[in-house]
mmCIF file of C-alpha atoms in Angstrom:
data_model
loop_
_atom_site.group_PDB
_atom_site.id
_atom_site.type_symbol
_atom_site.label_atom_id
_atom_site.label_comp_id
_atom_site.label_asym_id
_atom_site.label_seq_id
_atom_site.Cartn_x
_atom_site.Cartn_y
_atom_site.Cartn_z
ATOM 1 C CA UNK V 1 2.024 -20.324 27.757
ATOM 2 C CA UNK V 2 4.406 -18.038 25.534
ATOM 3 C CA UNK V 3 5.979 -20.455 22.951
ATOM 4 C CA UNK V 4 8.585 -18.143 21.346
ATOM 5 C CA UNK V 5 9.073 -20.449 17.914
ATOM 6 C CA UNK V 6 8.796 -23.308 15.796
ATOM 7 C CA UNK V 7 12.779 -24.166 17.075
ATOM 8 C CA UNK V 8 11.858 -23.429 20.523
ATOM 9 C CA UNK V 9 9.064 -25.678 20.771
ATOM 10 C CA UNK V 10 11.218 -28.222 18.870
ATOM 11 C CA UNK V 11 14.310 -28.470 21.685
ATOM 12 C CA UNK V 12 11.628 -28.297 23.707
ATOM 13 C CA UNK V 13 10.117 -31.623 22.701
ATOM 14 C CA UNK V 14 13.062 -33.286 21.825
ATOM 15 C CA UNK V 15 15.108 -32.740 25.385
ATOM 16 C CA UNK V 16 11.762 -34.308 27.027
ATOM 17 C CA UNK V 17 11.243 -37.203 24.704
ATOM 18 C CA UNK V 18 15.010 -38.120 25.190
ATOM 19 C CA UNK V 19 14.944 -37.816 28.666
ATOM 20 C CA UNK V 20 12.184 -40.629 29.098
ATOM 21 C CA UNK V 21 14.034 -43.109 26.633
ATOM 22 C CA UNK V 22 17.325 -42.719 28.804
ATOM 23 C CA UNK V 23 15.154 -43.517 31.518
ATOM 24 C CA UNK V 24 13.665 -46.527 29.847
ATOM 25 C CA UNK V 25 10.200 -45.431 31.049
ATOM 26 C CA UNK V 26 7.726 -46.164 28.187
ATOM 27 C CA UNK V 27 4.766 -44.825 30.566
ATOM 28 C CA UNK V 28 6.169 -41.630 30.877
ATOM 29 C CA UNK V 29 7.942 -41.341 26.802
ATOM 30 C CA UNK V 30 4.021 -41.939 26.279
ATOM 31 C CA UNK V 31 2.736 -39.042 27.768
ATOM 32 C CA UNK V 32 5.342 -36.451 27.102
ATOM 33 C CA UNK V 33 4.773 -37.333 23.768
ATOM 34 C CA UNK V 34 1.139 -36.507 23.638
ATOM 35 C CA UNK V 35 1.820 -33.386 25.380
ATOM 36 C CA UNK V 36 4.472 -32.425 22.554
ATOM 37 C CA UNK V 37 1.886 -33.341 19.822
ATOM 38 C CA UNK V 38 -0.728 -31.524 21.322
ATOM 39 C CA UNK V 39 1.353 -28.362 22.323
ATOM 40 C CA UNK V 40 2.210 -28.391 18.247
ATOM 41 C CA UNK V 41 -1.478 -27.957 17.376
ATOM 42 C CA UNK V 42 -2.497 -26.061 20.119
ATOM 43 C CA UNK V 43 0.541 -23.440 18.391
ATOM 44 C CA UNK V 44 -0.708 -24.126 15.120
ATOM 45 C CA UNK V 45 -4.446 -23.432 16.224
ATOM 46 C CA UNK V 46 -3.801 -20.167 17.340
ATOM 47 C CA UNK V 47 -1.849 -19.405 14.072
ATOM 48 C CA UNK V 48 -4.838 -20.493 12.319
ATOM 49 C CA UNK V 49 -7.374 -18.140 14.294
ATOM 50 C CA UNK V 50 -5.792 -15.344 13.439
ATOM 51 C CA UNK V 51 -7.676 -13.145 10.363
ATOM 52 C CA UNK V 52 -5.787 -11.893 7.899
ATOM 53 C CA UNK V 53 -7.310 -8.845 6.317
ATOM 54 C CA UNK V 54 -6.476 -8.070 2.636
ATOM 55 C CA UNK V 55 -6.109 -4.498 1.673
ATOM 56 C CA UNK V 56 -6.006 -3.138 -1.649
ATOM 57 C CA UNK V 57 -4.454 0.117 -1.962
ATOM 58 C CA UNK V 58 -2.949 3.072 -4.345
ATOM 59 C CA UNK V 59 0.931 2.411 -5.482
ATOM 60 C CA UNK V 60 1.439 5.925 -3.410
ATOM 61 C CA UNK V 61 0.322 4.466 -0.650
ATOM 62 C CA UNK V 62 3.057 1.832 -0.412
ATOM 63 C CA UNK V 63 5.425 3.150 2.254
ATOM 64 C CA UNK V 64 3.072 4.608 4.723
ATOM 65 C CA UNK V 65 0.642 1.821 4.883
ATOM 66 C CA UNK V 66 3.011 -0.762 5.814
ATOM 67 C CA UNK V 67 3.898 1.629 9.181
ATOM 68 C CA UNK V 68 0.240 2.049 9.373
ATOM 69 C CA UNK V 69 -0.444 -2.084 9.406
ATOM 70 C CA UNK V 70 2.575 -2.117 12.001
ATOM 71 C CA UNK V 71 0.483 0.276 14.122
ATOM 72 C CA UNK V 72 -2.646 -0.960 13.737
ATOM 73 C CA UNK V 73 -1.153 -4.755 14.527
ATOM 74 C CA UNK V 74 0.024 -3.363 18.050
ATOM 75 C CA UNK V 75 -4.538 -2.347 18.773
ATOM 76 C CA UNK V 76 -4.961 -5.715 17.036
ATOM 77 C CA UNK V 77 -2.855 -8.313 17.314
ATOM 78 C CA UNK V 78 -4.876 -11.496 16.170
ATOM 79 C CA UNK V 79 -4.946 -9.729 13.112
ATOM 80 C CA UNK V 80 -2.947 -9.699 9.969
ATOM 81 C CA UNK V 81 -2.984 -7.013 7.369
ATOM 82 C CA UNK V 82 -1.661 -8.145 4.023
ATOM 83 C CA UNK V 83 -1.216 -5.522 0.925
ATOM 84 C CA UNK V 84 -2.029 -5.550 -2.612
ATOM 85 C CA UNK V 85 -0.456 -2.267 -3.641
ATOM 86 C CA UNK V 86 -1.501 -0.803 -7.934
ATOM 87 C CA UNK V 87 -3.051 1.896 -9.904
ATOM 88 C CA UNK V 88 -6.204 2.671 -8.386
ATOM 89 C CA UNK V 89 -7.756 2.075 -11.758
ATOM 90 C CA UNK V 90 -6.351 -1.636 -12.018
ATOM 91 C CA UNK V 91 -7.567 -2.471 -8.492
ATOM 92 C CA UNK V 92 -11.270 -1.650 -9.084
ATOM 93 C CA UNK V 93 -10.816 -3.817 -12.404
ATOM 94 C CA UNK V 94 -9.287 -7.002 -10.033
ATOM 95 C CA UNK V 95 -12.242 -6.777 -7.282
ATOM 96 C CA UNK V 96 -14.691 -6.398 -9.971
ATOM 97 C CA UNK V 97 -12.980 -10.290 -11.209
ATOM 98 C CA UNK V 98 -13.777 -11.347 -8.096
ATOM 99 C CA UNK V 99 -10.608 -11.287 -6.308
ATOM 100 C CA UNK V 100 -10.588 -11.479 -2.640
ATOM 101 C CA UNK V 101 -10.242 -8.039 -1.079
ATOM 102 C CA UNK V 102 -11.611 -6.439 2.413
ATOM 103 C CA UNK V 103 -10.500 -3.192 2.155
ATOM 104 C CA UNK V 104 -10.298 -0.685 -0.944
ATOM 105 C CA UNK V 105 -7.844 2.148 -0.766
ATOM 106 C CA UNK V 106 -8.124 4.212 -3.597
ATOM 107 C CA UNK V 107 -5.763 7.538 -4.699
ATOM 108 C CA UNK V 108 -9.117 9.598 -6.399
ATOM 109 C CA UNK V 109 -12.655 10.090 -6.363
ATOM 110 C CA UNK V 110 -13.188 8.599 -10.189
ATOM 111 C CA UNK V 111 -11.902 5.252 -8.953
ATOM 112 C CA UNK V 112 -13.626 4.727 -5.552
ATOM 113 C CA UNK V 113 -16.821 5.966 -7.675
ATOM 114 C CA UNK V 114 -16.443 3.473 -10.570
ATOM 115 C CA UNK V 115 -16.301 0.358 -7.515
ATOM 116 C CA UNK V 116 -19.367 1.965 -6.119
ATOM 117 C CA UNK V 117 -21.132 1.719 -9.092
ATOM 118 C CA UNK V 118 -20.631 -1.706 -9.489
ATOM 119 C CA UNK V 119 -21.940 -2.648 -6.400
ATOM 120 C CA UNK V 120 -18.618 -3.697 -4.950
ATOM 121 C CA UNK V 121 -18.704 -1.007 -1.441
ATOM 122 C CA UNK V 122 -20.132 -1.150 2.329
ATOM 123 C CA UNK V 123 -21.151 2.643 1.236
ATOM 124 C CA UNK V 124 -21.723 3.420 4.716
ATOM 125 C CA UNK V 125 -17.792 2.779 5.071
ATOM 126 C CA UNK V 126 -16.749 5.057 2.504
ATOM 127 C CA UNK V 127 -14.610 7.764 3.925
ATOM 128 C CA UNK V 128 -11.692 10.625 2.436
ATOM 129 C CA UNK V 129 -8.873 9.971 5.209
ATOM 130 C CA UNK V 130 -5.653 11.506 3.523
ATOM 131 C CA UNK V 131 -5.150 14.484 1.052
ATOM 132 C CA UNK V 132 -1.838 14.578 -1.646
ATOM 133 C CA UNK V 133 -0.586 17.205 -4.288
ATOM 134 C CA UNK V 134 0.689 16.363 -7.704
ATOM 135 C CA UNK V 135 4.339 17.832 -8.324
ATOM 136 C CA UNK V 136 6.778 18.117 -11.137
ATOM 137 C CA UNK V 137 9.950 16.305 -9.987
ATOM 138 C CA UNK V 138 13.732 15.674 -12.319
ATOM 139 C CA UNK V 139 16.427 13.530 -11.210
ATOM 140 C CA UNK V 140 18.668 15.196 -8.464
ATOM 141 C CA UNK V 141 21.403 14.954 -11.238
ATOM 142 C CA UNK V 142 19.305 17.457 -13.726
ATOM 143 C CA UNK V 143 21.203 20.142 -15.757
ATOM 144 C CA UNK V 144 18.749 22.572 -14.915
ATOM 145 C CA UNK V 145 16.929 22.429 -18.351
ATOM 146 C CA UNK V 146 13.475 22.233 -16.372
ATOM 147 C CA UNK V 147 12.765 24.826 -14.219
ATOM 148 C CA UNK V 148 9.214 24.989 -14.387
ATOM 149 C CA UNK V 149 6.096 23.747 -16.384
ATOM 150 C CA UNK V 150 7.043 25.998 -19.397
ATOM 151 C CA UNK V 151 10.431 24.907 -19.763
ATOM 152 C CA UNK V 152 8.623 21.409 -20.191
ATOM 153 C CA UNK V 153 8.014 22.967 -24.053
ATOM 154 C CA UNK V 154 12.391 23.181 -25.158
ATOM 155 C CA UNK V 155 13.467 21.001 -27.577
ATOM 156 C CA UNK V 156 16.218 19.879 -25.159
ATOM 157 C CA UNK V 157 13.275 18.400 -23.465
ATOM 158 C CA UNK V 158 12.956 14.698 -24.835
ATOM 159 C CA UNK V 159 11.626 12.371 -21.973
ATOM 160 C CA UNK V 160 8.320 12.839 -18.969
ATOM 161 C CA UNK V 161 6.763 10.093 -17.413
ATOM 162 C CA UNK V 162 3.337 10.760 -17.072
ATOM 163 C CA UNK V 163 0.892 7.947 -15.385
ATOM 164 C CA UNK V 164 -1.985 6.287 -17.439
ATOM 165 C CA UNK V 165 -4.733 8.219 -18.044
ATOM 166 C CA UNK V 166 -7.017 5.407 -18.227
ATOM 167 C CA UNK V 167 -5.999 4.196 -15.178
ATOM 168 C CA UNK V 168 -3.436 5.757 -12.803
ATOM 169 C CA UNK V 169 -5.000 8.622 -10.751
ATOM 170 C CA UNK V 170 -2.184 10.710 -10.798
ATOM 171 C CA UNK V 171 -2.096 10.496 -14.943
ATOM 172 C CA UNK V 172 -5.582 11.926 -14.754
ATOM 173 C CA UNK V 173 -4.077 14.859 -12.401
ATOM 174 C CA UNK V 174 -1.301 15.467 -14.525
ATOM 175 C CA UNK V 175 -3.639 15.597 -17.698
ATOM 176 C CA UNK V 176 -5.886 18.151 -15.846
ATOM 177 C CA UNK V 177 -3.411 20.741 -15.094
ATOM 178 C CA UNK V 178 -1.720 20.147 -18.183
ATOM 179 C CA UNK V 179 -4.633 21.093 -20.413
ATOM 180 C CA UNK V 180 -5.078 23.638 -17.408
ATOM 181 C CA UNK V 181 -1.711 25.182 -18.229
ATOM 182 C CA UNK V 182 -2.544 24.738 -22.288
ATOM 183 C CA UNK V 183 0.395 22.140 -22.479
ATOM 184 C CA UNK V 184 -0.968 19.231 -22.753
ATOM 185 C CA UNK V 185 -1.309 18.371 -26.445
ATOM 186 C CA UNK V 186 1.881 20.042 -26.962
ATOM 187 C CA UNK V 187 3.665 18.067 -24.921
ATOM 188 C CA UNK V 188 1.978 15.109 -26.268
ATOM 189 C CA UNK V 189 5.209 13.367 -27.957
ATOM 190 C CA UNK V 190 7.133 13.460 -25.127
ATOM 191 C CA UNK V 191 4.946 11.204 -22.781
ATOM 192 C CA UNK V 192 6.694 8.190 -21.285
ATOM 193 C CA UNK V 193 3.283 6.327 -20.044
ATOM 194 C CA UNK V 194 3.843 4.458 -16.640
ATOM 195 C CA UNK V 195 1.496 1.931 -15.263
ATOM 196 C CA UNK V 196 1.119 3.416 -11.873
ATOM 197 C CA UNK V 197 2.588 6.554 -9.967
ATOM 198 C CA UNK V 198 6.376 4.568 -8.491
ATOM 199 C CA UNK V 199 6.762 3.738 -12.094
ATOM 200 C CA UNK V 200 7.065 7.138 -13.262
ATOM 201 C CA UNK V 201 9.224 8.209 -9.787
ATOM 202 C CA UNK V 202 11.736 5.237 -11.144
ATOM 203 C CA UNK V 203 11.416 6.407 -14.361
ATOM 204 C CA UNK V 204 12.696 9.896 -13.016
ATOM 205 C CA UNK V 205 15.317 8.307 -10.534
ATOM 206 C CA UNK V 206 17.272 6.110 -12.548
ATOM 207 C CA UNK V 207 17.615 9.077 -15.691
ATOM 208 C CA UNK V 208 15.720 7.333 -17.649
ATOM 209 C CA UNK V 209 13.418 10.463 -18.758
ATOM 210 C CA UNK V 210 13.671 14.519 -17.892
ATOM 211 C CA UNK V 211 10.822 15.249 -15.715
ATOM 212 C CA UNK V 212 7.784 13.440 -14.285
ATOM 213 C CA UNK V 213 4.765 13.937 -12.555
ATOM 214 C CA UNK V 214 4.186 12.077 -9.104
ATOM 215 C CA UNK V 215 2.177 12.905 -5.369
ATOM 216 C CA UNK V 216 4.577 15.163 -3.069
ATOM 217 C CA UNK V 217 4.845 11.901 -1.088
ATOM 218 C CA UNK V 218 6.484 9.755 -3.767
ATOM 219 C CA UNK V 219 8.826 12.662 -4.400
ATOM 220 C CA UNK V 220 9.755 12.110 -0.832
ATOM 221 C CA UNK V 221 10.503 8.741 -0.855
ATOM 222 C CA UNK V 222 13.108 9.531 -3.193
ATOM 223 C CA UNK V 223 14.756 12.904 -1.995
ATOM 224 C CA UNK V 224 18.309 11.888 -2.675
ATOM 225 C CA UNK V 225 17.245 10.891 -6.326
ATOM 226 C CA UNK V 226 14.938 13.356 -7.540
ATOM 227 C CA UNK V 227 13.820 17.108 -6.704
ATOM 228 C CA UNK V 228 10.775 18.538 -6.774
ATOM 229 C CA UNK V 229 10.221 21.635 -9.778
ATOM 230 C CA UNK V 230 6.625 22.676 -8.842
ATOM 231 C CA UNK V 231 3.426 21.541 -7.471
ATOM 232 C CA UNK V 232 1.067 20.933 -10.638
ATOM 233 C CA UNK V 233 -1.784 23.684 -10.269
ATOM 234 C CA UNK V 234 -5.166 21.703 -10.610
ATOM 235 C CA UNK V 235 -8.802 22.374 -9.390
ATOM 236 C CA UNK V 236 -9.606 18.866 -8.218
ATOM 237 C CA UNK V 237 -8.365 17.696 -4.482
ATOM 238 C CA UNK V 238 -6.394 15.099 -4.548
ATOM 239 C CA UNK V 239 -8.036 12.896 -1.830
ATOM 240 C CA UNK V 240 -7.866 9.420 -1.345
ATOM 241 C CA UNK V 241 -11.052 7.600 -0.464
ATOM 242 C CA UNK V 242 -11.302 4.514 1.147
ATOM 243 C CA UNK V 243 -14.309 1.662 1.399
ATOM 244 C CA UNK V 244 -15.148 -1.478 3.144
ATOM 245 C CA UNK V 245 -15.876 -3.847 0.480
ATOM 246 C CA UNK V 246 -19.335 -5.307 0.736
ATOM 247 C CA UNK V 247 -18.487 -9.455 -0.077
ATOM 248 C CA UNK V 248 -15.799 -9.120 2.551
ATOM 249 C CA UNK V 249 -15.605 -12.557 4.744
ATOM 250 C CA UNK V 250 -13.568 -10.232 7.481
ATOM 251 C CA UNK V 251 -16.719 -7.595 7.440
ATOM 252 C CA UNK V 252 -16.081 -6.373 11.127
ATOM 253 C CA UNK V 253 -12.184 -6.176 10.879
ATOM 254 C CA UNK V 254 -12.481 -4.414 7.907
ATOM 255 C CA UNK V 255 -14.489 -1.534 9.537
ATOM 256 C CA UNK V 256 -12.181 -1.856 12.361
ATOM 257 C CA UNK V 257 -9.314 -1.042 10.062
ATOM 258 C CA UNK V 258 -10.856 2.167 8.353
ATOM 259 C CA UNK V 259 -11.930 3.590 11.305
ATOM 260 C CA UNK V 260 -8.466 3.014 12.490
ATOM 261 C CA UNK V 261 -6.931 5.449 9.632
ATOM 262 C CA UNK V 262 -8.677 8.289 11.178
ATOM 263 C CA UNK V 263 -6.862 7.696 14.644
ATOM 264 C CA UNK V 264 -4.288 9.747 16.483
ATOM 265 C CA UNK V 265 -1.716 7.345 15.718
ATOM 266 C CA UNK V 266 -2.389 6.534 11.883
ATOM 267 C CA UNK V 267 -2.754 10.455 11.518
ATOM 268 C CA UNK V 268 0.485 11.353 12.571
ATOM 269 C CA UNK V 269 2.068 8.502 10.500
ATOM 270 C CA UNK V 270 0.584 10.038 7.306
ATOM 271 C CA UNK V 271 1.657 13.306 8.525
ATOM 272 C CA UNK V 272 5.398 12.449 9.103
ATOM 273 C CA UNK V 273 5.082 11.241 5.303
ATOM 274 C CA UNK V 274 3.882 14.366 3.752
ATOM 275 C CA UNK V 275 0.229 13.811 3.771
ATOM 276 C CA UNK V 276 -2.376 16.346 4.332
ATOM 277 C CA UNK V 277 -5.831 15.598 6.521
ATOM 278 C CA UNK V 278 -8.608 14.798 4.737
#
């Protein structure tokens, strides 16, 4: 039986039970009644059997995941993907308190690494599945003052948003091809320091600083606020790993799930949002 909605079962019940009582026949009231109650938690069963998987993933990752779980829900529809989107860096720090996570999605290598030394991955589940690149992005309104990395250095230059190093991949990315570019202690002053990666692209659309550093996918999120400068010339891929994690109660969906990121359909979703393959 398809029951459409909690309304729809309730008209449902209701036009039967009132039907017996203007009929005055307690027999049959009685046993329409027990088939509304037990239609109700037969419903409510079947909402309860579904598993919800919970996935933890990179801030950048926002956007394209959620068309990914819409995807994925079509293959698997008695399961539910739920999100926990941060800095990569804060997420290891929140499954390593115990909180209840299937599924890590991480935006570098140092972060998947530091869960795997505490124990926390299914190694055999660890997988790259998307690559990124870390660009220099103003608000769309700019006065042209930054043109390029070295224009970073002007005095006119007051404001960049720059992720934490300590824990927001791109941060680390940004610090690596600053001190790449011999900039990075020079522009030292003028770091705004976000919490994670859409931070810093709000920081940049709303004004509130000069320049910023995000992934090329962030910047296109926001094309009618910002504009990209340059793509930030580093000799680490940006890749993102991703990991079953090993106390998982949803062990098998899990896999399921990150085996599912590598698929025709999942592919072409990151594609269409500016990722690279792995």
């Amino acid at each position: 039986m398809n029951v459409s909605g909690t309304g729809t079962r309730y008209l449902f019940n209701v036009h039967f039970l009132q039907e017996a009582m203007k009929q005055n026949n307690i027999r049959r009231y009685r046993r329409v009644h027990a088939l509304a109650v037990g239609l109700v938690f037969s419903v409510a069963s079947l909402a309860a059997g579904a598993d919800t998987l919970t996935v933890s993933a990179a801030s950048s990752l926002t956007n394209v995941f959620k068309e990914v779980a819409a995807a994925y829900s079509k293959a698997h529809p008695d399961t539910h993907i739920q999100y926990n989107f941060a800095a990569s860096g804060a997420l290891v720090q929140q499954i390593r308190q115990g909180a209840p996570v299937d599924v890590f999605a991480s935006a570098d290598q140092k972060s998947m690494d530091d869960a795997a030394k505490g124990g926390l991955l299914d190694e055999a589940t660890r997988k790259n599945f998307v690559r990124n690149e870390v660009v220099l992005i103003v608000p769309a309104s700019s006065n042209g003052a930054v043109r390029d990395l070295q224009s970073l250095e002007a005095s006119a230059v007051k404001r960049i948003a720059v992720g934490n190093v300590a824990s927001v991949p791109v941060g680390r990315y940004t610090r690596e091809g600053l001190e790449k570019s011999g900039q990075w202690d020079k522009l030292a002053s003028k770091f705004i320091f976000a919490e994670n990666v859409r931070q810093v692209l709000d920081y940049v659309s709303r004004g509130e600083v000069q320049a910023g550093f995000v992934y090329a996918t962030d910047a296109a999120v926001r094309s009618d606020k910002v504009s990209v400068v340059q793509t930030l010339p580093i000799n680490t891929l940006v890749s993102y790993p991703v990991a079953v994690i090993k106390s998982s109660a949803h062990a098998a969906q899990a896999r399921s799930f990150v085996q599912f990121l590598d698929s025709a359909p999942a592919q072409a979703i990151f594609a269409n949002a500016g990722f690279k393959k792995p």
